[in-house]
Amino acid sequence: MKKTYKYLSIFFTILTFIGAGYVLMNNGYANAGYAVIPMLFALIFSILQKKKINSSDKFTTVLG
């Protein structure tokens, strides 16, 4: 699951840069949502990845 969240976070970060480039190429006339929405998903998956890592560390500490 951690790898899946990591790859999805990277994918949506790349989409964010592509969307920002699209907005800039259109001199700002394109909707900024092309960059904002993928970044929102990138942040969500990044947070989920960190939560998954922290929860697995706590589990090994209890058993260790």
XYZ file of C-alpha atoms in Angstrom:
64
model
C 0.000 0.000 0.000
C 2.847 2.403 0.813
C 4.331 2.018 -2.664
C 0.951 2.562 -4.280
C 0.453 5.814 -2.382
C 3.973 6.901 -3.285
C 3.506 6.234 -6.999
C 0.115 7.946 -7.061
C 1.589 10.958 -5.285
C 4.392 11.199 -7.850
C 1.928 10.754 -10.728
C -0.344 13.547 -9.531
C 2.636 15.827 -8.856
C 3.719 15.385 -12.480
C 0.154 16.130 -13.605
C 0.288 19.300 -11.504
C 3.344 20.566 -13.360
C 1.779 19.682 -16.700
C -1.393 21.533 -15.714
C 0.599 24.562 -14.552
C 2.484 24.580 -17.850
C -0.801 24.426 -19.744
C -2.158 27.401 -17.819
C 1.030 29.370 -18.420
C 1.075 28.543 -22.127
C -2.451 29.940 -22.417
C -1.388 33.190 -20.708
C -3.550 32.435 -17.688
C -6.803 32.181 -19.631
C -7.129 28.486 -18.859
C -8.674 27.443 -15.592
C -6.189 27.150 -12.702
C -7.979 23.974 -11.662
C -5.848 22.114 -14.197
C -2.976 22.511 -11.723
C -4.777 22.755 -8.385
C -6.890 19.595 -8.501
C -3.997 17.176 -9.233
C -1.959 18.846 -6.478
C -4.804 18.239 -4.049
C -4.717 14.534 -4.868
C -0.919 14.512 -4.614
C -1.132 15.967 -1.120
C -3.809 13.479 -0.090
C -1.780 10.477 -1.236
C 1.364 11.897 0.342
C -0.405 12.237 3.692
C -1.828 8.716 3.397
C 1.649 7.367 2.687
C 3.086 9.072 5.772
C 0.230 7.806 7.932
C 0.799 4.280 6.658
C 4.527 4.494 7.446
C 3.868 5.868 10.948
C 1.258 3.239 11.742
C 3.586 0.414 10.664
C 6.406 1.877 12.806
C 4.154 1.906 15.880
C 3.150 -1.695 15.262
C 6.770 -2.890 15.115
C 7.653 -0.858 18.229
C 4.910 -2.567 20.226
C 6.044 -6.007 19.097
C 9.759 -5.229 19.468
